[in-house]
CSV table of C-alpha atoms in Angstrom, one decimal:
chain,number,residue,atom,x,y,z
A,22,UNK,CA,45.9,-48.6,62.9
A,23,UNK,CA,43.6,-46.5,64.4
A,24,UNK,CA,42.1,-43.5,62.9
A,25,UNK,CA,44.0,-40.0,64.0
A,26,UNK,CA,42.8,-36.2,62.8
A,27,UNK,CA,43.8,-34.5,59.8
A,28,UNK,CA,46.3,-32.0,59.5
A,29,UNK,CA,46.1,-30.0,56.7
A,30,UNK,CA,49.4,-29.0,55.9
A,31,UNK,CA,50.6,-28.0,52.9
A,32,UNK,CA,52.1,-31.6,52.7
A,33,UNK,CA,48.6,-33.3,53.4
A,34,UNK,CA,46.7,-31.4,51.3
A,35,UNK,CA,48.4,-31.9,48.1
A,36,UNK,CA,49.1,-35.4,49.4
A,37,UNK,CA,44.8,-35.7,49.6
A,38,UNK,CA,44.8,-34.0,45.4
A,39,UNK,CA,47.0,-36.1,44.6
A,40,UNK,CA,45.6,-39.4,45.7
A,41,UNK,CA,42.2,-37.8,44.2
A,42,UNK,CA,43.8,-37.7,40.9
A,43,UNK,CA,45.7,-40.9,40.4
A,44,UNK,CA,42.0,-42.3,41.4
A,45,UNK,CA,40.3,-40.2,38.7
A,46,UNK,CA,43.4,-41.6,36.1
A,47,UNK,CA,43.3,-45.0,37.2
A,48,UNK,CA,39.7,-44.9,36.4
A,49,UNK,CA,39.1,-42.5,33.3
A,50,UNK,CA,40.3,-44.6,30.1
A,51,UNK,CA,37.6,-47.6,31.4
A,52,UNK,CA,34.4,-46.0,30.5
A,53,UNK,CA,35.5,-44.7,26.8
A,54,UNK,CA,37.7,-48.3,26.7
A,55,UNK,CA,34.1,-50.4,27.6
A,56,UNK,CA,32.4,-48.0,25.1
A,57,UNK,CA,34.0,-49.3,22.4
A,58,UNK,CA,34.4,-52.4,23.3
A,59,UNK,CA,30.1,-52.9,24.3
A,60,UNK,CA,29.9,-50.9,20.4
A,61,UNK,CA,32.0,-52.9,18.9
A,62,UNK,CA,33.4,-49.6,17.4
A,63,UNK,CA,35.4,-46.7,17.9
A,64,UNK,CA,33.5,-44.5,15.3
A,65,UNK,CA,33.3,-41.8,18.0
A,66,UNK,CA,36.2,-41.3,19.0
A,67,UNK,CA,39.0,-39.3,16.4
A,68,UNK,CA,42.1,-41.8,16.3
A,69,UNK,CA,44.3,-38.8,15.6
A,70,UNK,CA,42.9,-37.5,19.1
A,71,UNK,CA,44.3,-40.1,20.8
A,72,UNK,CA,47.8,-41.0,18.7
A,73,UNK,CA,48.3,-37.4,19.9
A,74,UNK,CA,47.3,-37.7,23.4
A,75,UNK,CA,49.9,-41.0,23.3
A,76,UNK,CA,52.6,-39.1,21.9
A,77,UNK,CA,51.9,-36.7,24.9
A,78,UNK,CA,51.8,-38.5,27.2
A,79,UNK,CA,55.8,-40.4,26.1
A,80,UNK,CA,57.5,-37.2,26.3
A,81,UNK,CA,55.1,-36.4,29.5
A,82,UNK,CA,57.0,-39.6,30.6
A,83,UNK,CA,60.2,-39.0,29.6
A,84,UNK,CA,60.4,-35.6,30.9
A,85,UNK,CA,58.8,-36.2,34.9
A,86,UNK,CA,61.6,-39.0,35.1
A,87,UNK,CA,64.3,-36.8,33.6
A,88,UNK,CA,62.9,-33.7,35.9
A,89,UNK,CA,62.5,-36.1,38.7
A,90,UNK,CA,59.1,-34.7,39.5
A,91,UNK,CA,57.2,-36.2,42.0
A,92,UNK,CA,56.2,-39.8,41.9
A,93,UNK,CA,52.5,-39.0,41.6
A,94,UNK,CA,53.1,-37.2,38.4
A,95,UNK,CA,55.9,-40.2,37.0
A,96,UNK,CA,53.3,-43.1,37.9
A,97,UNK,CA,50.2,-41.5,36.4
A,98,UNK,CA,52.8,-40.2,32.9
A,99,UNK,CA,53.6,-44.2,32.9
A,100,UNK,CA,49.6,-45.5,33.2
A,101,UNK,CA,48.5,-43.0,30.6
A,102,UNK,CA,50.6,-44.4,27.9
A,103,UNK,CA,49.3,-47.9,28.6
A,104,UNK,CA,45.9,-46.7,28.3
A,105,UNK,CA,46.2,-44.9,25.2
A,106,UNK,CA,47.7,-47.8,23.7
A,107,UNK,CA,45.0,-49.7,24.6
A,108,UNK,CA,42.3,-46.8,23.1
A,109,UNK,CA,44.4,-46.7,19.7
A,110,UNK,CA,44.6,-50.6,19.7
A,111,UNK,CA,40.8,-50.7,19.6
A,112,UNK,CA,40.6,-48.1,17.0
A,113,UNK,CA,42.9,-49.8,14.7
A,114,UNK,CA,41.4,-53.2,15.5
A,115,UNK,CA,37.6,-51.8,14.7
A,116,UNK,CA,38.4,-49.5,11.9
A,117,UNK,CA,40.3,-52.7,10.4
A,118,UNK,CA,37.3,-55.2,10.9
A,119,UNK,CA,34.7,-52.7,10.0
A,120,UNK,CA,36.9,-52.6,6.3
A,121,UNK,CA,37.2,-56.0,6.2
A,122,UNK,CA,34.3,-57.8,7.4
A,123,UNK,CA,31.6,-54.8,6.2
A,124,UNK,CA,27.7,-54.9,7.8
A,125,UNK,CA,26.0,-56.4,4.0
A,126,UNK,CA,23.1,-54.5,3.6
A,127,UNK,CA,21.3,-55.7,0.8
A,128,UNK,CA,19.1,-53.7,-1.3
A,129,UNK,CA,15.3,-53.8,-1.4
A,130,UNK,CA,13.8,-57.2,-2.8
A,131,UNK,CA,11.1,-56.1,-5.3
A,132,UNK,CA,9.7,-59.7,-4.5
A,133,UNK,CA,9.4,-58.6,-1.1
A,134,UNK,CA,7.8,-55.1,-1.3
A,135,UNK,CA,5.4,-57.0,-4.0
A,136,UNK,CA,4.0,-59.3,-1.1
A,137,UNK,CA,3.7,-56.7,1.6
A,138,UNK,CA,1.7,-54.8,-1.0
A,139,UNK,CA,-0.4,-57.3,-1.9
A,140,UNK,CA,-1.2,-57.9,2.1
A,141,UNK,CA,-1.6,-54.6,2.8
A,142,UNK,CA,-4.6,-54.7,-0.8
A,143,UNK,CA,-5.9,-57.4,0.8
A,144,UNK,CA,-6.7,-55.4,3.5
A,145,UNK,CA,-8.6,-52.7,1.7
A,146,UNK,CA,-12.6,-53.5,1.5
A,147,UNK,CA,-13.2,-55.7,-1.9
A,148,UNK,CA,-17.0,-54.3,-2.1
A,149,UNK,CA,-18.1,-50.5,-1.7
A,150,UNK,CA,-18.1,-47.6,-3.6
A,151,UNK,CA,-14.7,-44.8,-3.5
A,152,UNK,CA,-16.9,-43.5,-0.4
A,153,UNK,CA,-16.7,-46.2,1.4
A,154,UNK,CA,-13.0,-46.4,0.5
A,155,UNK,CA,-12.2,-42.8,1.2
A,156,UNK,CA,-13.9,-43.6,4.8
A,157,UNK,CA,-11.6,-46.7,5.2
A,158,UNK,CA,-8.9,-45.2,4.4
A,159,UNK,CA,-9.2,-41.3,6.6
A,160,UNK,CA,-9.8,-43.7,9.4
A,161,UNK,CA,-6.6,-46.0,8.8
A,162,UNK,CA,-4.5,-43.0,8.5
A,163,UNK,CA,-6.1,-41.7,11.7
A,164,UNK,CA,-5.5,-45.1,13.5
A,165,UNK,CA,-1.6,-44.5,12.4
A,166,UNK,CA,-1.5,-41.4,13.3
A,167,UNK,CA,-3.0,-42.2,17.0
A,168,UNK,CA,-0.5,-45.6,17.0
A,169,UNK,CA,2.9,-43.0,16.2
A,170,UNK,CA,1.4,-39.9,18.5
A,171,UNK,CA,1.9,-42.4,21.7
A,172,UNK,CA,5.0,-44.2,20.2
A,173,UNK,CA,6.7,-41.1,20.2
A,174,UNK,CA,5.2,-39.6,23.5
A,175,UNK,CA,6.5,-43.2,25.0
A,176,UNK,CA,10.4,-43.2,23.0
A,177,UNK,CA,10.7,-39.3,24.5
A,178,UNK,CA,9.4,-40.7,28.1
A,179,UNK,CA,12.2,-43.5,28.0
A,180,UNK,CA,14.9,-40.9,26.9
A,181,UNK,CA,13.7,-38.4,29.7
A,182,UNK,CA,13.9,-41.8,32.4
A,183,UNK,CA,17.4,-42.6,30.5
A,184,UNK,CA,19.2,-39.5,30.7
A,185,UNK,CA,17.8,-38.7,34.5
A,186,UNK,CA,19.0,-42.4,35.5
A,187,UNK,CA,22.7,-41.6,33.5
A,188,UNK,CA,22.9,-38.4,35.4
A,189,UNK,CA,22.6,-40.2,39.0
A,190,UNK,CA,24.6,-42.8,38.1
A,191,UNK,CA,27.8,-40.8,36.6
A,192,UNK,CA,27.4,-38.7,39.8
A,193,UNK,CA,27.6,-41.8,42.4
A,194,UNK,CA,30.5,-43.0,39.9
A,195,UNK,CA,32.6,-40.2,40.3
A,196,UNK,CA,31.7,-39.6,44.5
A,197,UNK,CA,32.7,-43.7,45.1
A,198,UNK,CA,36.1,-42.7,42.8
A,199,UNK,CA,36.7,-39.6,44.5
A,200,UNK,CA,36.1,-41.1,47.9
A,201,UNK,CA,38.2,-43.8,47.0
A,202,UNK,CA,41.2,-41.8,46.5
A,203,UNK,CA,40.8,-40.2,49.3
A,204,UNK,CA,40.5,-42.4,51.4
A,205,UNK,CA,43.6,-44.5,49.9
A,206,UNK,CA,45.4,-41.5,51.1
A,207,UNK,CA,43.8,-41.6,55.1
A,208,UNK,CA,44.6,-44.9,55.4
A,209,UNK,CA,48.2,-44.5,54.4
A,210,UNK,CA,48.6,-41.6,56.4
A,211,UNK,CA,46.7,-43.3,59.3
A,212,UNK,CA,49.5,-46.1,58.7
A,213,UNK,CA,52.1,-43.7,59.6
A,214,UNK,CA,50.9,-42.2,61.7
A,215,UNK,CA,51.0,-45.4,64.2
A,216,UNK,CA,54.3,-46.3,63.0
A,217,UNK,CA,56.0,-43.2,64.2
A,218,UNK,CA,53.5,-43.0,67.3
A,219,UNK,CA,52.6,-39.5,66.5
A,220,UNK,CA,50.4,-37.6,64.4
A,221,UNK,CA,52.7,-36.3,61.4
A,222,UNK,CA,53.5,-32.5,62.1
A,223,UNK,CA,54.6,-29.8,59.8
A,224,UNK,CA,57.9,-29.8,59.3
A,225,UNK,CA,60.0,-27.1,60.0
A,226,UNK,CA,60.8,-24.3,57.8
A,227,UNK,CA,63.8,-24.4,55.9
A,228,UNK,CA,65.3,-22.5,53.2
A,229,UNK,CA,64.1,-24.5,50.0
A,230,UNK,CA,66.6,-26.3,48.0
A,231,UNK,CA,67.9,-25.3,45.1
A,232,UNK,CA,65.6,-26.8,41.9
A,233,UNK,CA,68.3,-27.8,39.0
A,234,UNK,CA,66.5,-27.6,35.6
A,235,UNK,CA,66.8,-30.1,33.2
A,236,UNK,CA,66.3,-28.2,30.0
A,237,UNK,CA,66.1,-31.5,27.6
A,238,UNK,CA,63.8,-32.4,30.6
A,239,UNK,CA,61.6,-29.4,30.3
A,240,UNK,CA,61.6,-29.5,26.3
A,241,UNK,CA,59.6,-33.1,26.5
A,242,UNK,CA,57.6,-31.3,28.7
A,243,UNK,CA,56.5,-28.1,26.4
A,244,UNK,CA,56.2,-30.4,24.2
A,245,UNK,CA,53.9,-33.4,26.2
A,246,UNK,CA,51.8,-29.7,27.0
A,247,UNK,CA,51.5,-28.8,23.1
A,248,UNK,CA,50.5,-32.4,22.2
A,249,UNK,CA,47.9,-32.2,24.8
A,250,UNK,CA,46.0,-29.3,24.1
A,251,UNK,CA,46.3,-30.1,19.7
A,252,UNK,CA,44.9,-33.2,20.6
A,253,UNK,CA,41.6,-32.0,21.7
A,254,UNK,CA,41.3,-30.1,18.5
A,255,UNK,CA,40.5,-33.2,16.2
A,256,UNK,CA,38.0,-34.4,18.9
A,257,UNK,CA,36.3,-30.7,19.3
A,258,UNK,CA,35.7,-30.8,14.7
A,259,UNK,CA,34.6,-34.3,14.3
A,260,UNK,CA,31.9,-34.0,16.8
A,261,UNK,CA,31.0,-30.8,14.9
A,262,UNK,CA,31.0,-32.7,11.7
A,263,UNK,CA,28.9,-35.2,13.4
A,264,UNK,CA,26.4,-32.9,15.1
A,265,UNK,CA,26.6,-35.7,18.0
A,266,UNK,CA,28.5,-37.2,21.1
A,267,UNK,CA,27.9,-40.6,20.1
A,268,UNK,CA,30.0,-43.3,20.6
A,269,UNK,CA,32.1,-40.8,23.1
A,270,UNK,CA,32.1,-42.0,26.9
A,271,UNK,CA,30.7,-38.3,29.0
A,272,UNK,CA,32.6,-40.5,32.2
A,273,UNK,CA,35.8,-40.5,29.9
A,274,UNK,CA,36.3,-36.6,29.6
A,275,UNK,CA,34.6,-35.9,33.0
A,276,UNK,CA,37.3,-37.7,35.1
A,277,UNK,CA,40.5,-36.5,32.9
A,278,UNK,CA,38.6,-33.1,34.0
A,279,UNK,CA,38.5,-33.7,37.5
A,280,UNK,CA,42.1,-35.2,37.5
A,281,UNK,CA,43.8,-32.6,36.0
A,282,UNK,CA,41.9,-30.0,38.3
A,283,UNK,CA,42.9,-32.1,41.7
A,284,UNK,CA,46.6,-32.5,39.9
A,285,UNK,CA,47.4,-28.6,39.6
A,286,UNK,CA,46.2,-28.4,43.3
A,287,UNK,CA,48.2,-31.0,44.3
A,288,UNK,CA,51.4,-29.7,42.6
A,289,UNK,CA,50.7,-26.0,43.6
A,290,UNK,CA,49.7,-26.9,47.0
A,291,UNK,CA,53.4,-28.2,47.7
A,292,UNK,CA,54.9,-24.6,47.3
A,293,UNK,CA,54.6,-21.3,45.2
A,294,UNK,CA,58.2,-20.6,44.5
A,295,UNK,CA,59.3,-18.8,41.3
A,296,UNK,CA,61.5,-21.9,40.7
A,297,UNK,CA,59.0,-24.5,41.7
A,298,UNK,CA,56.6,-23.2,39.5
A,299,UNK,CA,58.8,-23.1,36.6
A,300,UNK,CA,60.2,-26.3,37.0
A,301,UNK,CA,56.5,-27.7,36.9
A,302,UNK,CA,55.4,-24.9,34.6
A,303,UNK,CA,55.0,-27.2,31.2
A,304,UNK,CA,53.3,-29.6,32.9
A,305,UNK,CA,50.9,-27.4,34.5
A,306,UNK,CA,50.4,-25.6,31.4
A,307,UNK,CA,49.5,-29.5,29.6
A,308,UNK,CA,47.0,-29.8,32.5
A,309,UNK,CA,44.9,-26.3,32.4
A,310,UNK,CA,45.0,-25.9,28.8
A,311,UNK,CA,43.6,-29.5,28.5
A,312,UNK,CA,40.9,-28.5,30.9
A,313,UNK,CA,40.4,-25.7,28.6
A,314,UNK,CA,39.5,-27.9,25.7
A,315,UNK,CA,37.9,-30.3,27.7
A,316,UNK,CA,35.1,-27.5,29.0
A,317,UNK,CA,34.3,-27.0,24.9
A,318,UNK,CA,33.6,-31.1,24.4
A,319,UNK,CA,31.5,-30.8,27.7
A,320,UNK,CA,29.9,-27.7,25.7
A,321,UNK,CA,29.0,-30.5,22.8
A,322,UNK,CA,27.7,-32.9,25.2
A,323,UNK,CA,24.7,-30.6,26.4
A,324,UNK,CA,24.4,-29.4,23.0
A,325,UNK,CA,24.2,-32.1,20.7
A,326,UNK,CA,23.1,-35.0,23.8
A,327,UNK,CA,25.1,-37.5,25.7
A,328,UNK,CA,23.7,-40.1,23.2
A,329,UNK,CA,21.9,-43.4,25.1
A,330,UNK,CA,24.2,-44.6,27.8
A,331,UNK,CA,25.9,-47.9,27.6
A,332,UNK,CA,23.8,-51.3,28.4
A,333,UNK,CA,20.9,-49.3,28.1
A,334,UNK,CA,19.3,-51.6,25.7
A,335,UNK,CA,20.1,-49.5,22.4
A,336,UNK,CA,22.3,-52.2,20.2
A,337,UNK,CA,25.8,-51.8,19.6
A,338,UNK,CA,27.4,-49.9,16.5
């Protein structure tokens, strides 16, 4: 295999975007699955969000197979279904584990409180008048306030450093995934050129073949799009109620956005014929709609904060 220049035909452009989309969707569930596993909790993830997404992926897979869509679309739909089942299993498992084996928080022990009070009193001056005791209390209060201020400054600096490192980490991961998607397509492209003994060329213009519309497949496709759109609503409401995005992975939704954008471009790059757009309309609608809903979740991330990155030293929930 030797390197060959790329001809940016409609087929090649669609292939590049499709390959990047596959790479993003292959990795998209990994950050959230790992987040749940590390925290031993799926509390930040809405169970209804996962269930609706799973139902949408099932109908998506059935519709794509019945309509004989691009192999990329069928492959992605099958993978989504498997990954959704894993997320659903995590939500059910950790919720049941929390109910059966709750965290035991013992009430405050009066004896322990008395002991701490006695220890504190031992540090007070035994001799001297009220003036000496007052000065001692003021000195201790000033020392405590100074220590608290230093601790607060250190925590703010650590959070700022962690956020900066997390941003660089996310950019690195996204670059690697997008690069891997493009590289996998280019390797296939070069291999095909080597087998043919020449560069793939733009096929000669021809009249587009009539597209047969499968009514049941289209019904599944539109039902899938509706479920995708509806799935984001429980997660958005949960984030709003908690005023937090803690427990959900930023990369999870970032890869979903990139995957949807590249998927839409891969479909539109093939053809803009009305019949072709009509056949793929439900899938394009589902991707476009969820993309808009994901932007709302991104706004929540920036409004509430992305939380501590997994593995940054925060204790699992």
